Amino acid sequence: MVINKLNFPVYGLFLVVSLICGLIFNYFYLKKCKIQKRIIFHYLILFIPFALVFGFTLSSFISKDGGLSSYAGAIGVIVGAIVYEKICPSNKIFIKCSIMSLPLIYSVAKIGCFLAGCCYGLPYNKIFSVTYPQGLNIPLVPIQLIETIVFLILFFIILLIEKKHNKNIISITIVLCSIVKFLLDFLRYDHLNTTITLNQIISIVFVIIAILLNKKTHI
Amino acid sequence: MKCKNCGKEISEGATFCSECGTKIGEEKQVQENNIQNEKRILSSMSNGTFFCMLSLISLFLSFFVKVAKLGILSKFSSLFSLAALVLCIYARVKYPKSIFAKVLLVIYIIFIILTIAFIIFIIIACKNMLAGCSNIGLLFYGY
């Protein structure tokens, strides 16, 4: 994106902003759960490095064009929370709040994808279609914006469910996000001549893992 | 005679020290407690130092693996850096009195901030190379 003749790296900017949003949510949620500030501070130090390192390292295996994979970053965030839970056991509160922050992080990061012109949708020339002159130069489904809005709504729904029930919120979040991502993936350009994409396979795996975890540990 | 806890002169026959309030005869208990506390602090600092040394070894390994270009292991060099950070935070959480852990964590935080700033600078500077997220992935895959 060009702003005032400066080619602005909006993708990187929104990636950082999305992680900061996740950090802020984690801070306030843990503060609300009366965790000591010192403990929260040490957890937040791990948050971004885990997300970025796993995001870049695993993406080289998950993403066919070498791009960043959202699932890789999500795995990084969850692994970071599990590691910190081992250092500072607190009834899985770190795992819970890190997983609850994932839809918010994904939603904000997709704005960067929309502005940068990547992860675009299927060809579509009706209302709200988007054309990237530097890219395919054909009208496409604004799938990035759809994902932003849907995952933001999902984030608030998860907050409401957590407020009312609080049990099984980890598995509920994973199942809901994976199912929504699975369905929205049908509108992405990668799905043009493919029956099922790698992202959809990973979504199915996550749903299975979440259901098994729920049966075994009721989280 | 002198109080064995704080060293103040106290009169013969006094049952309590007027300075620190220690009961005469309980000084030995207080002294023993002080010795135990000092031993605990020293033990905590040495254990914290142990994990900090492990952290530094892990950091060194990550640089070595990256520079030596050991095939597929080079892709995971950043995981060694992550392990270094985890070990430092473990030392900091479990042994809060360890000064080594405190200083090492501050150094790591400064390093992370500088790395992120450097990445942002590279992204802005190399605008032709980084047309979208696919190129960012390739840049860091090779780093």
mmCIF file of C-alpha atoms in Angstrom:
data_model
loop_
_atom_site.group_PDB
_atom_site.id
_atom_site.type_symbol
_atom_site.label_atom_id
_atom_site.label_comp_id
_atom_site.label_asym_id
_atom_site.label_seq_id
_atom_site.Cartn_x
_atom_site.Cartn_y
_atom_site.Cartn_z
ATOM 1 C CA MET A 1 0.000 0.000 0.000
ATOM 2 C CA VAL A 2 1.380 3.409 -0.933
ATOM 3 C CA ILE A 3 0.847 6.210 1.554
ATOM 4 C CA ASN A 4 2.351 9.568 0.652
ATOM 5 C CA LYS A 5 4.688 7.952 -1.909
ATOM 6 C CA LEU A 6 5.997 5.550 0.771
ATOM 7 C CA ASN A 7 5.437 1.871 0.063
ATOM 8 C CA PHE A 8 3.991 0.868 3.383
ATOM 9 C CA PRO A 9 4.288 -2.738 4.590
ATOM 10 C CA VAL A 10 0.695 -3.057 5.806
ATOM 11 C CA TYR A 11 0.880 -6.822 6.136
ATOM 12 C CA GLY A 12 3.752 -6.710 8.631
ATOM 13 C CA LEU A 13 2.146 -3.775 10.443
ATOM 14 C CA PHE A 14 -1.181 -5.559 10.922
ATOM 15 C CA LEU A 15 0.598 -8.755 11.938
ATOM 16 C CA VAL A 16 2.302 -6.840 14.760
ATOM 17 C CA VAL A 17 -0.939 -4.990 15.630
ATOM 18 C CA SER A 18 -2.851 -8.289 15.803
ATOM 19 C CA LEU A 19 -0.269 -9.772 18.202
ATOM 20 C CA ILE A 20 -0.413 -6.614 20.336
ATOM 21 C CA CYS A 21 -4.230 -6.917 20.464
ATOM 22 C CA GLY A 22 -3.765 -10.503 21.647
ATOM 23 C CA LEU A 23 -1.270 -9.318 24.278
ATOM 24 C CA ILE A 24 -3.664 -6.640 25.553
ATOM 25 C CA PHE A 25 -6.558 -9.085 25.794
ATOM 26 C CA ASN A 26 -4.376 -11.627 27.615
ATOM 27 C CA TYR A 27 -3.170 -8.955 30.068
ATOM 28 C CA PHE A 28 -6.644 -7.759 31.015
ATOM 29 C CA TYR A 29 -8.107 -11.251 31.196
ATOM 30 C CA LEU A 30 -5.318 -12.514 33.474
ATOM 31 C CA LYS A 31 -5.565 -9.372 35.583
ATOM 32 C CA LYS A 32 -9.304 -10.021 35.957
ATOM 33 C CA CYS A 33 -8.453 -13.582 37.098
ATOM 34 C CA LYS A 34 -6.272 -12.006 39.855
ATOM 35 C CA ILE A 35 -2.967 -13.368 38.561
ATOM 36 C CA GLN A 36 0.061 -11.500 39.929
ATOM 37 C CA LYS A 37 1.406 -8.781 37.605
ATOM 38 C CA ARG A 38 4.906 -10.291 37.760
ATOM 39 C CA ILE A 39 3.568 -13.651 36.527
ATOM 40 C CA ILE A 40 1.512 -11.961 33.774
ATOM 41 C CA PHE A 41 4.548 -9.953 32.657
ATOM 42 C CA HIS A 42 6.696 -13.085 32.257
ATOM 43 C CA TYR A 43 3.903 -14.831 30.311
ATOM 44 C CA LEU A 44 3.515 -11.876 27.941
ATOM 45 C CA ILE A 45 7.260 -11.914 27.204
ATOM 46 C CA LEU A 46 6.862 -15.450 25.830
ATOM 47 C CA PHE A 47 3.707 -14.690 23.829
ATOM 48 C CA ILE A 48 5.051 -12.847 20.767
ATOM 49 C CA PRO A 49 8.309 -14.847 20.324
ATOM 50 C CA PHE A 50 6.413 -18.154 20.394
ATOM 51 C CA ALA A 51 3.811 -16.888 17.910
ATOM 52 C CA LEU A 52 6.450 -15.523 15.520
ATOM 53 C CA VAL A 53 8.986 -18.376 15.771
ATOM 54 C CA PHE A 54 6.393 -21.132 15.323
ATOM 55 C CA GLY A 55 4.593 -18.999 12.734
ATOM 56 C CA PHE A 56 7.688 -18.671 10.537
ATOM 57 C CA THR A 57 9.188 -22.128 11.216
ATOM 58 C CA LEU A 58 6.031 -24.224 10.714
ATOM 59 C CA SER A 59 4.783 -22.094 7.808
ATOM 60 C CA SER A 60 7.646 -23.417 5.692
ATOM 61 C CA PHE A 61 6.038 -26.873 6.043
ATOM 62 C CA ILE A 62 2.336 -25.892 6.013
ATOM 63 C CA SER A 63 2.229 -23.149 3.403
ATOM 64 C CA LYS A 64 2.972 -24.239 -0.181
ATOM 65 C CA ASP A 65 4.034 -20.768 -1.415
ATOM 66 C CA GLY A 66 6.249 -20.027 1.607
ATOM 67 C CA GLY A 67 3.726 -17.578 3.085
ATOM 68 C CA LEU A 68 2.773 -17.328 6.721
ATOM 69 C CA SER A 69 0.191 -19.777 8.013
ATOM 70 C CA SER A 70 -2.352 -18.721 10.624
ATOM 71 C CA TYR A 71 -2.440 -22.242 12.043
ATOM 72 C CA ALA A 72 1.329 -22.164 12.553
ATOM 73 C CA GLY A 73 1.055 -18.962 14.588
ATOM 74 C CA ALA A 74 -1.896 -20.363 16.540
ATOM 75 C CA ILE A 75 0.110 -23.491 17.398
ATOM 76 C CA GLY A 76 2.939 -21.223 18.566
ATOM 77 C CA VAL A 77 0.637 -19.267 20.877
ATOM 78 C CA ILE A 78 -0.862 -22.462 22.345
ATOM 79 C CA VAL A 79 2.552 -24.123 22.822
ATOM 80 C CA GLY A 80 3.821 -20.970 24.545
ATOM 81 C CA ALA A 81 0.855 -21.058 26.930
ATOM 82 C CA ILE A 82 1.377 -24.770 27.669
ATOM 83 C CA VAL A 83 5.081 -24.195 28.378
ATOM 84 C CA TYR A 84 4.278 -21.325 30.749
ATOM 85 C CA GLU A 85 1.571 -23.391 32.438
ATOM 86 C CA LYS A 86 4.303 -25.952 33.235
ATOM 87 C CA ILE A 87 6.529 -23.216 34.700
ATOM 88 C CA CYS A 88 3.716 -21.571 36.632
ATOM 89 C CA PRO A 89 0.785 -23.984 37.142
ATOM 90 C CA SER A 90 -2.478 -22.083 37.471
ATOM 91 C CA ASN A 91 -5.351 -24.370 36.533
ATOM 92 C CA LYS A 92 -4.834 -23.933 32.756
ATOM 93 C CA ILE A 93 -5.721 -20.217 32.864
ATOM 94 C CA PHE A 94 -2.861 -19.304 30.499
ATOM 95 C CA ILE A 95 -3.933 -21.910 27.939
ATOM 96 C CA LYS A 96 -7.546 -20.731 28.205
ATOM 97 C CA CYS A 97 -6.845 -17.049 27.655
ATOM 98 C CA SER A 98 -4.321 -17.663 24.868
ATOM 99 C CA ILE A 99 -6.842 -19.796 22.942
ATOM 100 C CA MET A 100 -9.622 -17.266 23.550
ATOM 101 C CA SER A 101 -7.438 -14.507 22.073
ATOM 102 C CA LEU A 102 -6.844 -16.416 18.805
ATOM 103 C CA PRO A 103 -10.020 -15.303 16.951
ATOM 104 C CA LEU A 104 -9.236 -11.661 17.813
ATOM 105 C CA ILE A 105 -5.631 -11.985 16.558
ATOM 106 C CA TYR A 106 -6.769 -13.702 13.346
ATOM 107 C CA SER A 107 -9.467 -11.117 12.734
ATOM 108 C CA VAL A 108 -7.031 -8.174 12.949
ATOM 109 C CA ALA A 109 -4.310 -9.955 10.945
ATOM 110 C CA LYS A 110 -6.766 -10.524 8.066
ATOM 111 C CA ILE A 111 -7.093 -6.753 7.632
ATOM 112 C CA GLY A 112 -3.397 -6.798 6.734
ATOM 113 C CA CYS A 113 -4.035 -9.578 4.207
ATOM 114 C CA PHE A 114 -6.860 -7.545 2.666
ATOM 115 C CA LEU A 115 -4.729 -4.413 2.314
ATOM 116 C CA ALA A 116 -1.660 -6.316 1.092
ATOM 117 C CA GLY A 117 -3.664 -8.304 -1.451
ATOM 118 C CA CYS A 118 -2.871 -11.836 -0.328
ATOM 119 C CA CYS A 119 -5.033 -14.811 0.788
ATOM 120 C CA TYR A 120 -7.654 -13.543 -1.689
ATOM 121 C CA GLY A 121 -10.996 -15.098 -2.585
ATOM 122 C CA LEU A 122 -12.621 -16.818 -5.526
ATOM 123 C CA PRO A 123 -13.410 -14.884 -8.740
ATOM 124 C CA TYR A 124 -16.628 -12.933 -8.160
ATOM 125 C CA ASN A 125 -17.901 -9.869 -9.994
ATOM 126 C CA LYS A 126 -20.976 -8.794 -8.065
ATOM 127 C CA ILE A 127 -21.456 -6.421 -5.125
ATOM 128 C CA PHE A 128 -18.505 -5.864 -2.726
ATOM 129 C CA SER A 129 -16.031 -7.599 -5.046
ATOM 130 C CA VAL A 130 -12.379 -6.513 -4.742
ATOM 131 C CA THR A 131 -9.801 -6.183 -7.547
ATOM 132 C CA TYR A 132 -6.033 -6.130 -6.973
ATOM 133 C CA PRO A 133 -4.428 -4.376 -9.977
ATOM 134 C CA GLN A 134 -0.923 -5.481 -8.845
ATOM 135 C CA GLY A 135 -2.139 -9.064 -8.447
ATOM 136 C CA LEU A 136 -4.685 -11.086 -10.431
ATOM 137 C CA ASN A 137 -6.491 -7.944 -11.688
ATOM 138 C CA ILE A 138 -9.911 -9.669 -11.655
ATOM 139 C CA PRO A 139 -12.830 -9.068 -9.248
ATOM 140 C CA LEU A 140 -12.636 -11.419 -6.265
ATOM 141 C CA VAL A 141 -14.615 -12.308 -3.152
ATOM 142 C CA PRO A 142 -13.435 -10.023 -0.271
ATOM 143 C CA ILE A 143 -12.803 -13.139 1.827
ATOM 144 C CA GLN A 144 -10.259 -11.382 4.061
ATOM 145 C CA LEU A 145 -12.873 -8.832 5.171
ATOM 146 C CA ILE A 146 -15.472 -11.565 5.636
ATOM 147 C CA GLU A 147 -13.022 -13.472 7.849
ATOM 148 C CA THR A 148 -12.231 -10.311 9.823
ATOM 149 C CA ILE A 149 -15.894 -9.656 10.570
ATOM 150 C CA VAL A 150 -16.853 -13.281 11.238
ATOM 151 C CA PHE A 151 -13.927 -13.960 13.568
ATOM 152 C CA LEU A 152 -14.498 -10.715 15.458
ATOM 153 C CA ILE A 153 -18.127 -11.748 16.040
ATOM 154 C CA LEU A 154 -16.887 -15.209 17.037
ATOM 155 C CA PHE A 155 -14.492 -13.642 19.561
ATOM 156 C CA PHE A 156 -17.355 -11.786 21.278
ATOM 157 C CA ILE A 157 -19.549 -14.912 21.218
ATOM 158 C CA ILE A 158 -16.740 -16.853 22.929
ATOM 159 C CA LEU A 159 -16.419 -14.120 25.566
ATOM 160 C CA LEU A 160 -20.176 -14.381 26.214
ATOM 161 C CA ILE A 161 -20.049 -18.179 26.464
ATOM 162 C CA GLU A 162 -17.081 -17.945 28.824
ATOM 163 C CA LYS A 163 -18.909 -15.446 31.019
ATOM 164 C CA LYS A 164 -21.999 -17.640 31.257
ATOM 165 C CA HIS A 165 -20.561 -21.157 31.389
ATOM 166 C CA ASN A 166 -16.756 -21.030 31.768
ATOM 167 C CA LYS A 167 -16.513 -24.812 31.457
ATOM 168 C CA ASN A 168 -15.130 -26.465 28.304
ATOM 169 C CA ILE A 169 -14.316 -23.044 26.841
ATOM 170 C CA ILE A 170 -11.000 -24.262 25.402
ATOM 171 C CA SER A 171 -12.554 -27.048 23.341
ATOM 172 C CA ILE A 172 -15.576 -24.882 22.399
ATOM 173 C CA THR A 173 -13.258 -22.155 21.053
ATOM 174 C CA ILE A 174 -11.122 -24.587 19.066
ATOM 175 C CA VAL A 175 -14.154 -26.375 17.582
ATOM 176 C CA LEU A 176 -16.003 -23.147 16.657
ATOM 177 C CA CYS A 177 -12.962 -21.458 15.103
ATOM 178 C CA SER A 178 -11.935 -24.586 13.174
ATOM 179 C CA ILE A 179 -15.441 -25.163 11.784
ATOM 180 C CA VAL A 180 -15.800 -21.512 10.722
ATOM 181 C CA LYS A 181 -12.340 -21.529 9.099
ATOM 182 C CA PHE A 182 -13.180 -24.807 7.331
ATOM 183 C CA LEU A 183 -16.352 -23.315 5.869
ATOM 184 C CA LEU A 184 -14.845 -19.954 4.893
ATOM 185 C CA ASP A 185 -11.963 -21.730 3.164
ATOM 186 C CA PHE A 186 -14.390 -22.739 0.390
ATOM 187 C CA LEU A 187 -14.455 -19.062 -0.651
ATOM 188 C CA ARG A 188 -10.663 -18.763 -1.014
ATOM 189 C CA TYR A 189 -8.848 -18.765 -4.336
ATOM 190 C CA ASP A 190 -6.760 -21.807 -3.232
ATOM 191 C CA HIS A 191 -9.984 -23.822 -3.389
ATOM 192 C CA LEU A 192 -10.528 -23.144 -7.096
ATOM 193 C CA ASN A 193 -9.535 -26.560 -8.445
ATOM 194 C CA THR A 194 -9.124 -28.369 -5.134
ATOM 195 C CA THR A 195 -11.624 -30.551 -3.278
ATOM 196 C CA ILE A 196 -10.065 -29.978 0.136
ATOM 197 C CA THR A 197 -7.165 -27.711 1.074
ATOM 198 C CA LEU A 198 -4.428 -28.307 3.646
ATOM 199 C CA ASN A 199 -5.976 -25.628 5.905
ATOM 200 C CA GLN A 200 -9.271 -27.533 5.882
ATOM 201 C CA ILE A 201 -7.510 -30.783 6.762
ATOM 202 C CA ILE A 202 -5.794 -29.028 9.671
ATOM 203 C CA SER A 203 -9.206 -27.648 10.757
ATOM 204 C CA ILE A 204 -10.635 -31.188 10.873
ATOM 205 C CA VAL A 205 -7.619 -32.393 12.878
ATOM 206 C CA PHE A 206 -8.081 -29.532 15.377
ATOM 207 C CA VAL A 207 -11.784 -30.376 15.811
ATOM 208 C CA ILE A 208 -10.942 -34.023 16.505
ATOM 209 C CA ILE A 209 -8.206 -33.048 18.983
ATOM 210 C CA ALA A 210 -10.579 -30.631 20.758
ATOM 211 C CA ILE A 211 -13.335 -33.255 21.081
ATOM 212 C CA LEU A 212 -10.868 -35.874 22.398
ATOM 213 C CA LEU A 213 -9.396 -33.369 24.868
ATOM 214 C CA ASN A 214 -12.872 -32.462 26.074
ATOM 215 C CA LYS A 215 -13.763 -36.109 26.659
ATOM 216 C CA LYS A 216 -10.500 -36.827 28.450
ATOM 217 C CA THR A 217 -9.955 -33.713 30.556
ATOM 218 C CA HIS A 218 -13.212 -31.705 30.256
ATOM 219 C CA ILE A 219 -11.406 -28.493 29.264
ATOM 220 C CA MET B 1 26.157 -7.638 77.319
ATOM 221 C CA LYS B 2 25.258 -7.283 73.663
ATOM 222 C CA CYS B 3 22.144 -8.432 71.832
ATOM 223 C CA LYS B 4 23.153 -11.262 69.504
ATOM 224 C CA ASN B 5 20.555 -10.224 66.893
ATOM 225 C CA CYS B 6 21.235 -6.507 66.404
ATOM 226 C CA GLY B 7 24.381 -5.989 68.479
ATOM 227 C CA LYS B 8 22.983 -3.257 70.777
ATOM 228 C CA GLU B 9 24.240 -2.996 74.364
ATOM 229 C CA ILE B 10 21.629 -4.302 76.762
ATOM 230 C CA SER B 11 21.683 -4.276 80.543
ATOM 231 C CA GLU B 12 22.299 -7.405 82.537
ATOM 232 C CA GLY B 13 19.101 -9.051 83.632
ATOM 233 C CA ALA B 14 17.049 -7.617 80.726
ATOM 234 C CA THR B 15 14.630 -10.084 79.230
ATOM 235 C CA PHE B 16 14.099 -8.239 75.922
ATOM 236 C CA CYS B 17 16.363 -6.160 73.696
ATOM 237 C CA SER B 18 15.142 -2.556 73.638
ATOM 238 C CA GLU B 19 16.299 -2.074 70.029
ATOM 239 C CA CYS B 20 14.976 -5.055 68.092
ATOM 240 C CA GLY B 21 12.637 -6.626 70.644
ATOM 241 C CA THR B 22 14.319 -10.045 70.541
ATOM 242 C CA LYS B 23 13.769 -12.096 73.688
ATOM 243 C CA ILE B 24 17.061 -12.817 75.400
ATOM 244 C CA GLY B 25 17.645 -16.540 74.939
ATOM 245 C CA GLU B 26 15.734 -16.541 71.640
ATOM 246 C CA GLU B 27 18.677 -14.889 69.862
ATOM 247 C CA LYS B 28 20.081 -18.303 69.069
ATOM 248 C CA GLN B 29 16.797 -19.207 67.309
ATOM 249 C CA VAL B 30 16.826 -15.932 65.388
ATOM 250 C CA GLN B 31 20.465 -16.477 64.426
ATOM 251 C CA GLU B 32 19.665 -19.979 63.204
ATOM 252 C CA ASN B 33 16.732 -18.608 61.187
ATOM 253 C CA ASN B 34 19.001 -15.962 59.653
ATOM 254 C CA ILE B 35 21.561 -18.616 58.726
ATOM 255 C CA GLN B 36 18.806 -20.782 57.154
ATOM 256 C CA ASN B 37 17.519 -17.793 55.152
ATOM 257 C CA GLU B 38 20.999 -16.974 53.903
ATOM 258 C CA LYS B 39 21.515 -20.613 52.846
ATOM 259 C CA ARG B 40 18.158 -20.543 51.025
ATOM 260 C CA ILE B 41 19.035 -17.333 49.200
ATOM 261 C CA LEU B 42 22.453 -18.675 48.181
ATOM 262 C CA SER B 43 20.907 -21.960 47.005
ATOM 263 C CA SER B 44 18.266 -20.047 45.067
ATOM 264 C CA MET B 45 20.882 -17.865 43.415
ATOM 265 C CA SER B 46 23.058 -20.847 42.445
ATOM 266 C CA ASN B 47 20.048 -22.737 40.981
ATOM 267 C CA GLY B 48 18.990 -19.595 39.122
ATOM 268 C CA THR B 49 22.554 -19.304 37.807
ATOM 269 C CA PHE B 50 22.411 -22.923 36.624
ATOM 270 C CA PHE B 51 19.306 -22.284 34.501
ATOM 271 C CA CYS B 52 20.736 -19.017 33.202
ATOM 272 C CA MET B 53 23.874 -20.856 32.073
ATOM 273 C CA LEU B 54 21.659 -23.448 30.334
ATOM 274 C CA SER B 55 19.858 -20.562 28.664
ATOM 275 C CA LEU B 56 23.110 -19.057 27.388
ATOM 276 C CA ILE B 57 24.250 -22.478 26.102
ATOM 277 C CA SER B 58 20.952 -22.833 24.233
ATOM 278 C CA LEU B 59 21.399 -19.367 22.722
ATOM 279 C CA PHE B 60 24.922 -20.224 21.639
ATOM 280 C CA LEU B 61 23.629 -23.462 20.065
ATOM 281 C CA SER B 62 21.042 -21.517 18.062
ATOM 282 C CA PHE B 63 23.749 -19.249 16.588
ATOM 283 C CA PHE B 64 26.042 -22.201 15.966
ATOM 284 C CA VAL B 65 23.342 -24.230 14.202
ATOM 285 C CA LYS B 66 22.444 -21.228 12.036
ATOM 286 C CA VAL B 67 26.001 -20.306 11.110
ATOM 287 C CA ALA B 68 27.190 -23.912 10.593
ATOM 288 C CA LYS B 69 24.282 -24.522 8.142
ATOM 289 C CA LEU B 70 23.558 -28.036 9.402
ATOM 290 C CA GLY B 71 20.970 -28.918 6.780
ATOM 291 C CA ILE B 72 17.424 -29.281 8.076
ATOM 292 C CA LEU B 73 18.572 -28.436 11.629
ATOM 293 C CA SER B 74 19.178 -24.831 10.505
ATOM 294 C CA LYS B 75 15.398 -24.414 10.083
ATOM 295 C CA PHE B 76 14.982 -25.091 13.790
ATOM 296 C CA SER B 77 17.745 -22.797 15.067
ATOM 297 C CA SER B 78 15.122 -20.319 16.239
ATOM 298 C CA LEU B 79 13.655 -23.034 18.489
ATOM 299 C CA PHE B 80 16.977 -23.080 20.380
ATOM 300 C CA SER B 81 16.629 -19.294 20.859
ATOM 301 C CA LEU B 82 13.107 -19.849 22.141
ATOM 302 C CA ALA B 83 14.389 -22.512 24.558
ATOM 303 C CA ALA B 84 16.965 -19.987 25.807
ATOM 304 C CA LEU B 85 14.178 -17.480 26.540
ATOM 305 C CA VAL B 86 12.045 -20.132 28.272
ATOM 306 C CA LEU B 87 14.965 -21.206 30.507
ATOM 307 C CA CYS B 88 15.649 -17.591 31.462
ATOM 308 C CA ILE B 89 11.986 -17.001 32.338
ATOM 309 C CA TYR B 90 11.933 -20.262 34.312
ATOM 310 C CA ALA B 91 14.927 -19.030 36.329
ATOM 311 C CA ARG B 92 13.259 -15.665 36.849
ATOM 312 C CA VAL B 93 9.929 -17.135 38.012
ATOM 313 C CA LYS B 94 11.323 -19.918 40.214
ATOM 314 C CA TYR B 95 14.315 -18.018 41.621
ATOM 315 C CA PRO B 96 13.180 -14.371 41.835
ATOM 316 C CA LYS B 97 16.201 -13.390 43.929
ATOM 317 C CA SER B 98 18.672 -14.451 41.228
ATOM 318 C CA ILE B 99 20.333 -11.304 39.899
ATOM 319 C CA PHE B 100 21.825 -13.210 36.953
ATOM 320 C CA ALA B 101 18.312 -14.205 35.820
ATOM 321 C CA LYS B 102 17.067 -10.628 36.192
ATOM 322 C CA VAL B 103 19.929 -9.167 34.143
ATOM 323 C CA LEU B 104 19.734 -11.921 31.510
ATOM 324 C CA LEU B 105 15.984 -11.383 31.047
ATOM 325 C CA VAL B 106 16.483 -7.631 30.575
ATOM 326 C CA ILE B 107 19.136 -8.375 27.929
ATOM 327 C CA TYR B 108 16.798 -10.811 26.144
ATOM 328 C CA ILE B 109 13.926 -8.272 26.170
ATOM 329 C CA ILE B 110 16.199 -5.597 24.671
ATOM 330 C CA PHE B 111 17.361 -8.134 22.079
ATOM 331 C CA ILE B 112 13.757 -9.051 21.140
ATOM 332 C CA ILE B 113 12.765 -5.382 20.794
ATOM 333 C CA LEU B 114 15.828 -4.655 18.645
ATOM 334 C CA THR B 115 15.122 -7.743 16.484
ATOM 335 C CA ILE B 116 11.514 -6.656 15.896
ATOM 336 C CA ALA B 117 12.670 -3.102 15.097
ATOM 337 C CA PHE B 118 15.275 -4.500 12.687
ATOM 338 C CA ILE B 119 12.651 -6.695 10.976
ATOM 339 C CA ILE B 120 10.360 -3.670 10.551
ATOM 340 C CA PHE B 121 13.273 -1.666 9.143
ATOM 341 C CA ILE B 122 14.138 -4.447 6.667
ATOM 342 C CA ILE B 123 10.497 -4.721 5.586
ATOM 343 C CA ILE B 124 10.280 -0.957 4.951
ATOM 344 C CA ALA B 125 13.698 -0.786 3.279
ATOM 345 C CA CYS B 126 13.253 -3.784 0.982
ATOM 346 C CA LYS B 127 9.885 -2.806 -0.467
ATOM 347 C CA ASN B 128 10.617 -4.370 -3.828
ATOM 348 C CA MET B 129 11.473 -7.737 -2.289
ATOM 349 C CA LEU B 130 8.446 -7.929 -0.055
ATOM 350 C CA ALA B 131 5.396 -7.646 -2.280
ATOM 351 C CA GLY B 132 3.191 -9.624 0.112
ATOM 352 C CA CYS B 133 3.036 -12.247 2.832
ATOM 353 C CA SER B 134 4.492 -14.970 0.631
ATOM 354 C CA ASN B 135 7.794 -13.106 0.345
ATOM 355 C CA ILE B 136 7.939 -12.382 4.079
ATOM 356 C CA GLY B 137 7.677 -16.122 4.690
ATOM 357 C CA LEU B 138 10.536 -16.787 2.251
ATOM 358 C CA LEU B 139 12.693 -14.075 3.868
ATOM 359 C CA PHE B 140 12.399 -15.553 7.349
ATOM 360 C CA TYR B 141 12.536 -19.120 6.162
ATOM 361 C CA GLY B 142 16.015 -18.349 4.941
ATOM 362 C CA TYR B 143 17.212 -16.248 7.944
#
